[in-house]
Coordinates of C-alpha atoms and ligand atoms in Angstrom, one line a residue:
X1 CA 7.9 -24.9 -9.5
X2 CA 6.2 -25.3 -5.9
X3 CA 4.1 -28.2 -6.3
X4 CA 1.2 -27.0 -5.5
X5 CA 1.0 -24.8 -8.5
X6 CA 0.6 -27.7 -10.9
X7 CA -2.9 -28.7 -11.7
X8 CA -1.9 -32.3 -12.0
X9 CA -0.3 -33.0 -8.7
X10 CA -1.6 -36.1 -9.3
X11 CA -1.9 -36.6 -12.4
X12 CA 0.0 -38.0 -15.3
X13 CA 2.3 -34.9 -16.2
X14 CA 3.4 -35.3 -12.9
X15 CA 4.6 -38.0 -12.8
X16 CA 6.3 -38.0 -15.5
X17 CA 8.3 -34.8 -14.4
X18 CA 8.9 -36.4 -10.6
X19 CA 10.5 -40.1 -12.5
X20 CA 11.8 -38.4 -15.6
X21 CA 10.7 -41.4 -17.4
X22 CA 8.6 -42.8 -20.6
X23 CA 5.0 -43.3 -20.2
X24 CA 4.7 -46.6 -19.1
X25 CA 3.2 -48.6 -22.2
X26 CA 6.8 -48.2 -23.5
X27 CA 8.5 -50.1 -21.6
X28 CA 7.0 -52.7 -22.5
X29 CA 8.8 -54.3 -25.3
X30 CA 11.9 -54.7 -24.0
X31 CA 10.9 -56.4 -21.1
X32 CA 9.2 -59.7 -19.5
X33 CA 5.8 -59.8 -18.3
X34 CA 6.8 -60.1 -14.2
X35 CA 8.9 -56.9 -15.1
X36 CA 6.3 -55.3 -16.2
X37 CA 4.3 -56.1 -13.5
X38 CA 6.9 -54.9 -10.8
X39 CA 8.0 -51.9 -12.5
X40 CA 4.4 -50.9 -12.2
X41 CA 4.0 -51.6 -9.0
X42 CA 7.0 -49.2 -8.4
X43 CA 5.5 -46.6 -10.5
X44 CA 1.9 -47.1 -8.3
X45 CA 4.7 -46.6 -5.1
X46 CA 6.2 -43.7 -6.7
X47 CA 2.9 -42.5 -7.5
X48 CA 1.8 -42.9 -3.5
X49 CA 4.7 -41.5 -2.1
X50 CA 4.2 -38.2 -4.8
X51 CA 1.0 -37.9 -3.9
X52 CA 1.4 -37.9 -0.4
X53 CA 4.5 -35.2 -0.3
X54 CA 2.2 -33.4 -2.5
X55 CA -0.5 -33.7 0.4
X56 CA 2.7 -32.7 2.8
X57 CA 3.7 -30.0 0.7
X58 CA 0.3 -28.7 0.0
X59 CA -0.3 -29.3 3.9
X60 CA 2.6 -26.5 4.6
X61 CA 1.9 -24.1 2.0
X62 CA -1.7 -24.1 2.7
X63 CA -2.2 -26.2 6.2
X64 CA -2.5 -24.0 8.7
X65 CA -5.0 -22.1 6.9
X66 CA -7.2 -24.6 5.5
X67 CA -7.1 -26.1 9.0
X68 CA -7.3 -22.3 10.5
X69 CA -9.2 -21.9 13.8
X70 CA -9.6 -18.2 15.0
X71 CA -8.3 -17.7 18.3
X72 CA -10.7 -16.5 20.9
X73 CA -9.4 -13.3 20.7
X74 CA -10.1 -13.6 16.9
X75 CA -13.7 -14.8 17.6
X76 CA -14.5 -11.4 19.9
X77 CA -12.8 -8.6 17.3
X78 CA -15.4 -10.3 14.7
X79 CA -18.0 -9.7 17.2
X80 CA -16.8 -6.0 17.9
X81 CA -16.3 -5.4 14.1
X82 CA -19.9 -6.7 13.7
X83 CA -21.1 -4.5 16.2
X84 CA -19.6 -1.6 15.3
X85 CA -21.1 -1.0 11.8
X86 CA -19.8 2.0 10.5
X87 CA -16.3 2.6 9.5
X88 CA -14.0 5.3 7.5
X89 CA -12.2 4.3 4.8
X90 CA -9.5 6.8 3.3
X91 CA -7.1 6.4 0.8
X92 CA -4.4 8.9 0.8
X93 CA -0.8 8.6 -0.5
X94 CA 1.5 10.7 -3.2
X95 CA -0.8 10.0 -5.8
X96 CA -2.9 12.6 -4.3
X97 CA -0.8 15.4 -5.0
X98 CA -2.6 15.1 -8.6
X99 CA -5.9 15.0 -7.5
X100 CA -6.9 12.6 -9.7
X101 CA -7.7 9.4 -8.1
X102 CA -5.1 6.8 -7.2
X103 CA -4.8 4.9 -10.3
X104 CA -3.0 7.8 -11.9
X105 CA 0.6 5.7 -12.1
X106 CA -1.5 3.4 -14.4
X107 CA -4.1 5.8 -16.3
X108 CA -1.5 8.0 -17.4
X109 CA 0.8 5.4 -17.6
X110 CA 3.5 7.2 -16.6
X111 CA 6.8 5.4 -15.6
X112 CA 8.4 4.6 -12.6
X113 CA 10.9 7.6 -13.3
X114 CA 8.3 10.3 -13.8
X115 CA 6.4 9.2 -11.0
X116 CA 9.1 8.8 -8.4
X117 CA 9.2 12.5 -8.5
X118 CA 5.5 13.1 -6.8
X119 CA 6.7 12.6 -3.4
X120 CA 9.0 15.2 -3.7
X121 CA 5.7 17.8 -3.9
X122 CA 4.1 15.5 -0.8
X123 CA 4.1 17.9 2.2
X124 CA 0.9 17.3 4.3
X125 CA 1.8 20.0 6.7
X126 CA -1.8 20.2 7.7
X127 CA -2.4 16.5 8.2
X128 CA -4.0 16.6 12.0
X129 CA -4.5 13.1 13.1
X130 CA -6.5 14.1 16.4
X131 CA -8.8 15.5 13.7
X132 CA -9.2 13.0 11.3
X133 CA -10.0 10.8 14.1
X134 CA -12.3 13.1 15.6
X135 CA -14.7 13.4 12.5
X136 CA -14.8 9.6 12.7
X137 CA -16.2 9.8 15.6
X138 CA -18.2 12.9 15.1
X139 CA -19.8 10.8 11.6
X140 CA -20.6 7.9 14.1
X141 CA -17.6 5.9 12.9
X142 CA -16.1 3.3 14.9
X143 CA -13.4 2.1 12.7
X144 CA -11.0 3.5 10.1
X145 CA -9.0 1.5 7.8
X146 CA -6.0 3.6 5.7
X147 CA -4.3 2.9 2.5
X148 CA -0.8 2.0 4.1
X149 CA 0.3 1.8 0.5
X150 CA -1.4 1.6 -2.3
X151 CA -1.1 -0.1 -5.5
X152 CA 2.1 2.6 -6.5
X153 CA 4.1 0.2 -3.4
X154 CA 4.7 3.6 -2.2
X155 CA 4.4 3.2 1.6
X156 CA 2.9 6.0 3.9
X157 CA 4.7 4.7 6.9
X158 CA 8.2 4.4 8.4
X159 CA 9.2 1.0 6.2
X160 CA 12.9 -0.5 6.6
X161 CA 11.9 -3.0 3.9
X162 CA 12.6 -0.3 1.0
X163 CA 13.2 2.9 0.9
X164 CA 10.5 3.9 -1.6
X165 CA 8.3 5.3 2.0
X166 CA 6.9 8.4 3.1
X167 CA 10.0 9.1 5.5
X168 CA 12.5 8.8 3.5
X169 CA 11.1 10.0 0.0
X170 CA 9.2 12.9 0.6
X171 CA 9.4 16.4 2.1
X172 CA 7.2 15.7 5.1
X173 CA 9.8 12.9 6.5
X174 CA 7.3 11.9 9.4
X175 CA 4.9 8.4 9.2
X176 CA 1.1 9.7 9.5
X177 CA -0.1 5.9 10.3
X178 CA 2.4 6.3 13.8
X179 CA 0.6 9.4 14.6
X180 CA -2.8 7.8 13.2
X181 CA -2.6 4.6 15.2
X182 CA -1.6 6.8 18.5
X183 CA -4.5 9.3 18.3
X184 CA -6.9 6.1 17.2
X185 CA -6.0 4.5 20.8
X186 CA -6.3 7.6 22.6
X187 CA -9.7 8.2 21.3
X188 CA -11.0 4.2 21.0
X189 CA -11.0 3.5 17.3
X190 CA -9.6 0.6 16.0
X191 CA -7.2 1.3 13.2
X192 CA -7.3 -1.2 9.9
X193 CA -4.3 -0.8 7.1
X194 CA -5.7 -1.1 3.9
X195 CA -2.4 -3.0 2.3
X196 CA -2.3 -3.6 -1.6
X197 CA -0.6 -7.0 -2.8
X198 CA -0.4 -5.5 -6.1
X199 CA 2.7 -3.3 -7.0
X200 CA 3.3 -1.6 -10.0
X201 CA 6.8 0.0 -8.9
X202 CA 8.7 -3.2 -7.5
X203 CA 10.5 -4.9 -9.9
X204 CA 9.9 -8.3 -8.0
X205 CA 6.2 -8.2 -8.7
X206 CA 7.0 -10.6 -11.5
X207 CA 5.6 -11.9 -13.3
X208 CA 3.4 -8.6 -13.8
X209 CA -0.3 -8.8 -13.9
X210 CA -3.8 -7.1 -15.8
X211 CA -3.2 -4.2 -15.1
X212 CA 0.8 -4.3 -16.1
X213 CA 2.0 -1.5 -19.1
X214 CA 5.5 -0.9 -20.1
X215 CA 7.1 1.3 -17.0
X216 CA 10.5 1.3 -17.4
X217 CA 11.0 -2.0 -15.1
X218 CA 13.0 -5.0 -15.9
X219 CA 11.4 -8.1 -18.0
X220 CA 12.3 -10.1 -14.6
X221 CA 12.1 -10.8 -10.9
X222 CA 12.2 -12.7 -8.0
X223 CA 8.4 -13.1 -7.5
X224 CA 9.0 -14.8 -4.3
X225 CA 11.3 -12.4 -2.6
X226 CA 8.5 -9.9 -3.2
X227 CA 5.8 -12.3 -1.4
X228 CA 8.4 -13.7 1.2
X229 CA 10.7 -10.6 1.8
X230 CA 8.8 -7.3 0.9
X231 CA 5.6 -7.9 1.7
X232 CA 5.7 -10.0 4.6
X233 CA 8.7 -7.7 5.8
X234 CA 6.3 -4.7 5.8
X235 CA 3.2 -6.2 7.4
X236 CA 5.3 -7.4 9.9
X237 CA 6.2 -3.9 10.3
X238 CA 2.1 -2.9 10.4
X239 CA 1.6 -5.6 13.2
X240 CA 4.6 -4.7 15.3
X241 CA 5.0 -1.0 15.5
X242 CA 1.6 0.7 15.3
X243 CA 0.3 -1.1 18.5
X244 CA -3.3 -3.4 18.3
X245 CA -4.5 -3.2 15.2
X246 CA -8.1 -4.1 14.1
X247 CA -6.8 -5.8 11.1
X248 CA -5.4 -6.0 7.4
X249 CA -7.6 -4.8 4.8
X250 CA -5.9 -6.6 1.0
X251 CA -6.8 -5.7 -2.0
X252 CA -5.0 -6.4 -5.5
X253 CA -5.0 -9.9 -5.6
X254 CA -7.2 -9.5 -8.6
X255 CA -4.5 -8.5 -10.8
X256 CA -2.8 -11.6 -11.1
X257 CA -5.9 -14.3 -9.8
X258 CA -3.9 -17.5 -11.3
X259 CA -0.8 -16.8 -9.7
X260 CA 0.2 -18.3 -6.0
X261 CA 0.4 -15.8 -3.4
X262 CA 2.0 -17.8 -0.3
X263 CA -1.5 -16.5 1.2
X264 CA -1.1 -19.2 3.8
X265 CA 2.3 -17.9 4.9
X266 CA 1.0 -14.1 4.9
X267 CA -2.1 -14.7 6.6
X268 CA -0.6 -17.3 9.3
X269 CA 2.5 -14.7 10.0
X270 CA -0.6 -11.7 10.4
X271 CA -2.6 -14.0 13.4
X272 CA 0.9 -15.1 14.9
X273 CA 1.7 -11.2 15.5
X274 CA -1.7 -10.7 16.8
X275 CA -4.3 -13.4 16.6
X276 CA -7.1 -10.4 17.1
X277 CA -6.2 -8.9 13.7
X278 CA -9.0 -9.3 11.0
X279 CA -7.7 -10.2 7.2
X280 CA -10.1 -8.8 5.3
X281 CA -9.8 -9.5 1.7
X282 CA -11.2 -7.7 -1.2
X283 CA -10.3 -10.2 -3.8
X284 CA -14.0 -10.5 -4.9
X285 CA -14.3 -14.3 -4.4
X286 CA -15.7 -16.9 -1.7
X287 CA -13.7 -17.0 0.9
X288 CA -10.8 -18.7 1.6
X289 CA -9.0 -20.3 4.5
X290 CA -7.8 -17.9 7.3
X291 CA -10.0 -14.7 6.3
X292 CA -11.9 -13.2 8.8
X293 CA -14.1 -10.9 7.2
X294 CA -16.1 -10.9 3.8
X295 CA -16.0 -7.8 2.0
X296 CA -17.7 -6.5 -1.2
X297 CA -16.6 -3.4 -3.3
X298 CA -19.4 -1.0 -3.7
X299 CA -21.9 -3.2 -3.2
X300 CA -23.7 -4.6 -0.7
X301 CA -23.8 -8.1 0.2
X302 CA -24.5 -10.8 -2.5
X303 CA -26.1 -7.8 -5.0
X304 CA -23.0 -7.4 -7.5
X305 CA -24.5 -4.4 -9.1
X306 CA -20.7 -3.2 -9.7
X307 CA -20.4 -6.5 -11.5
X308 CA -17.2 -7.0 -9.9
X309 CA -18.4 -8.7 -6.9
X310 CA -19.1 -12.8 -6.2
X311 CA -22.8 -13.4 -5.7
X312 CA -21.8 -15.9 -2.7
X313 CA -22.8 -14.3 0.4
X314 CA -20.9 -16.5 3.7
X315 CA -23.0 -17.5 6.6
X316 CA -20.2 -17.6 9.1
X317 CA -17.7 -14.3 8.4
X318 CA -19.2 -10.8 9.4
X319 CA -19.9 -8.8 5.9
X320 CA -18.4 -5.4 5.4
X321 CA -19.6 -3.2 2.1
X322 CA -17.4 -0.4 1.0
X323 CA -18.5 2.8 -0.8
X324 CA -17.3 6.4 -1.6
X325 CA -18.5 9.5 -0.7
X326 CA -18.6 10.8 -3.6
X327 CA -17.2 9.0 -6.8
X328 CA -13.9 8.6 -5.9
X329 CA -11.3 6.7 -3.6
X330 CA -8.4 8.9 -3.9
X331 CA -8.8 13.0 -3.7
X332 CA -10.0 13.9 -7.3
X333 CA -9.8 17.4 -7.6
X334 CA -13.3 17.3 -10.0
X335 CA -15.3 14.9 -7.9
X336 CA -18.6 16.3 -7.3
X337 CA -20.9 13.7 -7.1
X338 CA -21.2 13.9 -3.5
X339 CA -23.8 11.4 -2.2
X340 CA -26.0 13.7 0.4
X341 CA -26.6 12.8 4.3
X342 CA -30.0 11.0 3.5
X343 CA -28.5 8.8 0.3
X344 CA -25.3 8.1 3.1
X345 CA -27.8 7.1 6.3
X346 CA -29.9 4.9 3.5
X347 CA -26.6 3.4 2.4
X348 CA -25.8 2.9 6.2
X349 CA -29.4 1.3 7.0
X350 CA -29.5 -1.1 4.0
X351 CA -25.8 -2.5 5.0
X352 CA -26.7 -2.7 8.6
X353 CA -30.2 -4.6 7.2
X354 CA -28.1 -7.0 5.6
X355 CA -26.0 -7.7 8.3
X356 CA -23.1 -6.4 7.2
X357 CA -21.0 -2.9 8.1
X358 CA -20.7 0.3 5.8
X359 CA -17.2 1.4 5.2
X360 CA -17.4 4.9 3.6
X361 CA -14.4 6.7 1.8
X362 CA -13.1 9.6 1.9
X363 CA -10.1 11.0 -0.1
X364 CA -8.3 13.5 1.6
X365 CA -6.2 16.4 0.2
X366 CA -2.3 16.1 -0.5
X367 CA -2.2 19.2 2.3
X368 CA -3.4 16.5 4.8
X369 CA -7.1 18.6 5.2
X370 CA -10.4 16.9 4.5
X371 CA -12.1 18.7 2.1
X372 CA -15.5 20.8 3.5
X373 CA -17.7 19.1 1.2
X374 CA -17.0 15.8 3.2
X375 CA -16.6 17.1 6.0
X376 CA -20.0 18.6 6.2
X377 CA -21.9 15.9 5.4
X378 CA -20.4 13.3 8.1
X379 CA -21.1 15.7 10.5
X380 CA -24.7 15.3 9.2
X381 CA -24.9 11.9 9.0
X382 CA -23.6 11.9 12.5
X383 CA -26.1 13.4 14.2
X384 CA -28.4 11.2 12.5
X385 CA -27.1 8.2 13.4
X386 CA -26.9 9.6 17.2
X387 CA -30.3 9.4 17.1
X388 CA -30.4 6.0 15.4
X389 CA -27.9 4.2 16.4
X390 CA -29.6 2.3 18.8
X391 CA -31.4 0.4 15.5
X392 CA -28.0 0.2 13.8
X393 CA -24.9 -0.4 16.6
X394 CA -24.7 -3.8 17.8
X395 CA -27.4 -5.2 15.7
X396 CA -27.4 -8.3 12.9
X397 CA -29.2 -8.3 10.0
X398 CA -33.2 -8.9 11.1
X399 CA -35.6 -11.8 10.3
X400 CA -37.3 -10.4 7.3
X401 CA -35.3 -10.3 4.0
X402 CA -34.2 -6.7 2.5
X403 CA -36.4 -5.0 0.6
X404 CA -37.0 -1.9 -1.7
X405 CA -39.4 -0.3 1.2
X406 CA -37.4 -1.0 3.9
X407 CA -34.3 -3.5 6.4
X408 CA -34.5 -4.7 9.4
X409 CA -32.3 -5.4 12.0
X410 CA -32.0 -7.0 15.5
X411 CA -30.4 -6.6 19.0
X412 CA -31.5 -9.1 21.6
X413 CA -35.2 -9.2 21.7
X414 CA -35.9 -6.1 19.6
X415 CA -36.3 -6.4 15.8
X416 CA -35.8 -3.1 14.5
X417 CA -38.4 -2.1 11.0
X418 CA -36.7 0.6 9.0
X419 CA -39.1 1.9 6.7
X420 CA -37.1 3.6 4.3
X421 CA -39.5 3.9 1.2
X422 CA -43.2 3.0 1.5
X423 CA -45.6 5.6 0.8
X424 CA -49.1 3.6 2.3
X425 CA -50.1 3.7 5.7
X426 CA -50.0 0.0 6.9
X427 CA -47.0 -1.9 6.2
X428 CA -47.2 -6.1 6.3
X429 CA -45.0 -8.4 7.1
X430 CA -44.3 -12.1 7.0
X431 CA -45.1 -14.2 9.8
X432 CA -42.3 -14.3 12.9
X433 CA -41.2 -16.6 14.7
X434 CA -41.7 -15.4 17.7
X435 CA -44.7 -13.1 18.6
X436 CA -45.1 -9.3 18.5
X437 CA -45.8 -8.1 22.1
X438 CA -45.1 -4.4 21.4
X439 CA -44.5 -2.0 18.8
X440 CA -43.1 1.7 18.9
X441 CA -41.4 4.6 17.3
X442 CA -37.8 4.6 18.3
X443 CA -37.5 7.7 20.1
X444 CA -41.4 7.3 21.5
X445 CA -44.7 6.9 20.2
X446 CA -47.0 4.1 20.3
X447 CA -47.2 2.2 17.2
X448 CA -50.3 0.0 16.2
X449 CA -50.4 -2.9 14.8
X450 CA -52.4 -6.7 14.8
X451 CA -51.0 -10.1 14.2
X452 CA -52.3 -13.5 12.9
X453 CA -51.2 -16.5 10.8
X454 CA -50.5 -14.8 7.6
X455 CA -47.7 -11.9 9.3
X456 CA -47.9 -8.6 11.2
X457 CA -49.7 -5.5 9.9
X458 CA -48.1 -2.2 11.1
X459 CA -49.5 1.3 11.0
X460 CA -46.2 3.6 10.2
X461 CA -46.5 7.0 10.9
X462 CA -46.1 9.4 7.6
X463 CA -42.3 10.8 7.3
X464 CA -41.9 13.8 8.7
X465 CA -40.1 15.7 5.9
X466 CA -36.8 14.7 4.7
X467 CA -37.4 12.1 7.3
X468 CA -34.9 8.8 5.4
X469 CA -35.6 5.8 8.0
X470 CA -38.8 5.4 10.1
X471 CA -38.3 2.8 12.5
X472 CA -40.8 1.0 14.6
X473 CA -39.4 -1.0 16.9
X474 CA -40.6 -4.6 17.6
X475 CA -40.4 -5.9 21.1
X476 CA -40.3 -10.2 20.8
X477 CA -42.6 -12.0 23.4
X478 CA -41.9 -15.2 24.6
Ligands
JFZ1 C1 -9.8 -1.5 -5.7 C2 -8.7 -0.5 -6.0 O1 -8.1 -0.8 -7.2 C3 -9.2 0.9 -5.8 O2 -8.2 1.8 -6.1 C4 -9.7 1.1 -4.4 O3 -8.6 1.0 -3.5 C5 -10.8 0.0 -4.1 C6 -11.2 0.1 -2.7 O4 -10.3 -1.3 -4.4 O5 -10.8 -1.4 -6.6 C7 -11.0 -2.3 -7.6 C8 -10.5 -3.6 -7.5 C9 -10.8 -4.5 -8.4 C10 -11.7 -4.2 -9.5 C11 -12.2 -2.9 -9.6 C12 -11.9 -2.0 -8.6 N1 -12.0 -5.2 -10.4 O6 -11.5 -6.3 -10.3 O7 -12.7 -4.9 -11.4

């Protein structure tokens, strides 16, 4: 056992393992009172020198990331990520062939057998990656982090690590994220791999966690090998052959929270490939050492209305909040909850207002097409937010707190109001800081408004129609 995963490093049970003895008090009938006195000194030395190899070992094991320093180049992609709001989030892999979400391995629990056969029927002949990237950008998208593999192991790139890959196990015998990653740095996306830590078809991922049910897989394996060997092996593959990539997007760690991870190792071999790579973590707690990026689940910042989420909201990392189109990550076939344009710009608004991005998913089909009902409605939200964006890009969260009626935001010295629901005419505010010296309509239109000690009062327009964000725009005076 690694040191580290003992609770009483220091303690007693320690000890006692490290000098194989008796407790002390034992020894003491047999022997004089000086002997007694210098046998505990030695057991005080033993107990220093233990403690500090545990501080060593605990120092390697965890060192460089609880001493981790983003490099400079680390510093900027958190700005860019930060500025750039809006990203797509797809999961795809064999499990779509079902059209059923991509927890199917478990919810049917089928075994490892029965479904090794699915990527036999996985032939995305239409997959298009100049496309997918193209609605990105057409939704207003700047990012777009991919399930490289999911939590079936099964890899949807070209892996030496193991065979069980998209190359070598299906029909189609290509790697999408190659194409992906290509058509992303043609068109000026950055490109994040969604990687899950949890594995419910490698035998190593032992022992097995929650979410474990009787597959057909041995009652051991070599949990360290998976860690060490498979997973490291394939992210190494993520951050050398695909070209920059914006960062690595974890999720599963949930399934086994107790158990050690070697995060340190994984994290420190991701920034020593490329020190600009995020590691973004959706392990639903604080943040820890040598993450860049707090992320929370369908939710947005701090709100844990999924229930799943940590109420602890960091000052330091930029926020990201993740949500689905319609109810689903993976295509599901029966999914037709689709959130409409205005619910998907509100969603967009209220992350932006709490300073954090909006990573929206969408599933797409085993045929490698996005389905029209998604389609459709990015397009919409994109030409909102072309009119928007100046209120959403490159903003932080503004100086007056999220509310039902309304965010703000704020770029330089413009605070942005986005009055999402408030039915009066005059909206007030709390005091700023700084004072108002103008106020108008993005997109034109004087806006009035007076000022004293007790906040701002502003006269907002009525919504025109369907009309989701009004937003007056507040310029700061000195
Ligand atoms: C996880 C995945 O399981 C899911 O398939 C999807 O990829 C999503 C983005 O991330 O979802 C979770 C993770 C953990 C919990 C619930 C959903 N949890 O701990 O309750």
């Amino acid at each position: 056992m690694r040191l580290r995963e003992g609770k009483g490093v220091r303690g007693r049970g320690y000890l006692e393992n490290l000098t194989g003895e008796a407790p002390v008090a034992t020894w003491r009938v047999p022997v004089a009172t000086w002997a007694v006195a210098l046998a505990r000194r030695a057991v005080l030395l033993v107990a220093i020198v233990a403690g500090l190899l545990a501080v060593a070992a605990s120092a390697q094991t965890n060192g460089q990331a609880a001493n981790y320093v983003p490099s400079a180049e680390n510093l900027k992609a958190r700005q860019e990520f930060q500025d750039a709001k809006f990203g797509m989030f797809i999961h795809w892999g064999t499990y779509s062939v079902l059209g059923d979400g991509e927890w199917i391995f478990h919810e049917r629990h089928l075994t490892v057998h029965e479904y090794e056969r699915l990527p036999h029927f996985f032939d995305p002949e239409k997959f298009d990656a100049k496309a997918w990237v193209s609605l990105a950008k057409a939704a207003g998208m700047k990012y777009i982090t991919i399930t490289s593999r999911h939590h079936d192991g099964f890899a949807m790139f070209d892996s030496k690590v193991s065979d069980w890959n998209i190359v070598q196990r299906t029909p189609y015998g290509k790697d999408p994220l190659k194409m992906l990653a290509e058509e992303c740095h043609r068109q000026g996306i950055k490109l994040f791999f969604y990687y899950s830590q949890l594995d419910w078809h490698n035998p190593d991922y032992f022992p097995r966690g929650q979410t474990s049910w009787n597959n057909g897989r041995p009652d051991h394996g070599d949990w360290n090998a998976y860690l060490d060997n498979y997973m490291d092996g394939q992210l190494r593959e993520l951050l050398t052959n695909y070209g920059a990539i914006g960062g690595i997007w974890f999720d599963g760690m949930w399934d086994k929270p107790d158990a050690d991870w070697h995060l340190a190792k994984t994290y420190a071999l991701i920034h020593q490939l490329q020190p600009a790579a995020l590691i973004i973590p959706n392990h639903h707690q604080t943040p820890k050492p040598g993450e860049d990026v707090q992320t929370f689940e369908r939710d947005l910042p701090g709100r844990n209305t999924a229930g799943f989420n940590t109420n602890y909201v960091s000052d330091r990392l930029p926020l990201e909040s993740s949500n689905t189109l319609n109810g689903a990550w993976g295509f599901n076939i029966g999914d037709s909850n689709y959130k409409s344009p205005e619910e998907l710009e509100e969603m967009l608004v209220r992350a932006a207002g709490n300073n954090s991005n909006l990573l929206l998913n969408i599933g797409p089909m085993p045929n490698g097409e996005i389905q029209d009902e998604f389609v459709t409605r990015l397009h919409a939200v994109g030409e909102w937010v072309a009119r928007y964006g100046e209120a959403i890009y490159g903003t932080r969260g503004g100086p007056v707190a999220p509310g039902d009626w309304g965010v703000t935001t704020q770029k330089g010295d413009r605070v942005y109001v986005h009055v999402l629901h408030w039915n009066a005419p005059l909206l007030a505010l709390p005091p700023f800081e700084r004072k108002i010296a103008g106020a108008q309509m993005l997109g034109g239109g004087a806006v009035e408004f007076t000022q004293n000690g007790n906040g701002l009062v502003v006269k907002v327009p009525e919504a025109a129609g369907k009309e989701v964000d009004r937003v007056v725009v507040l310029s700061l005076g000195k």
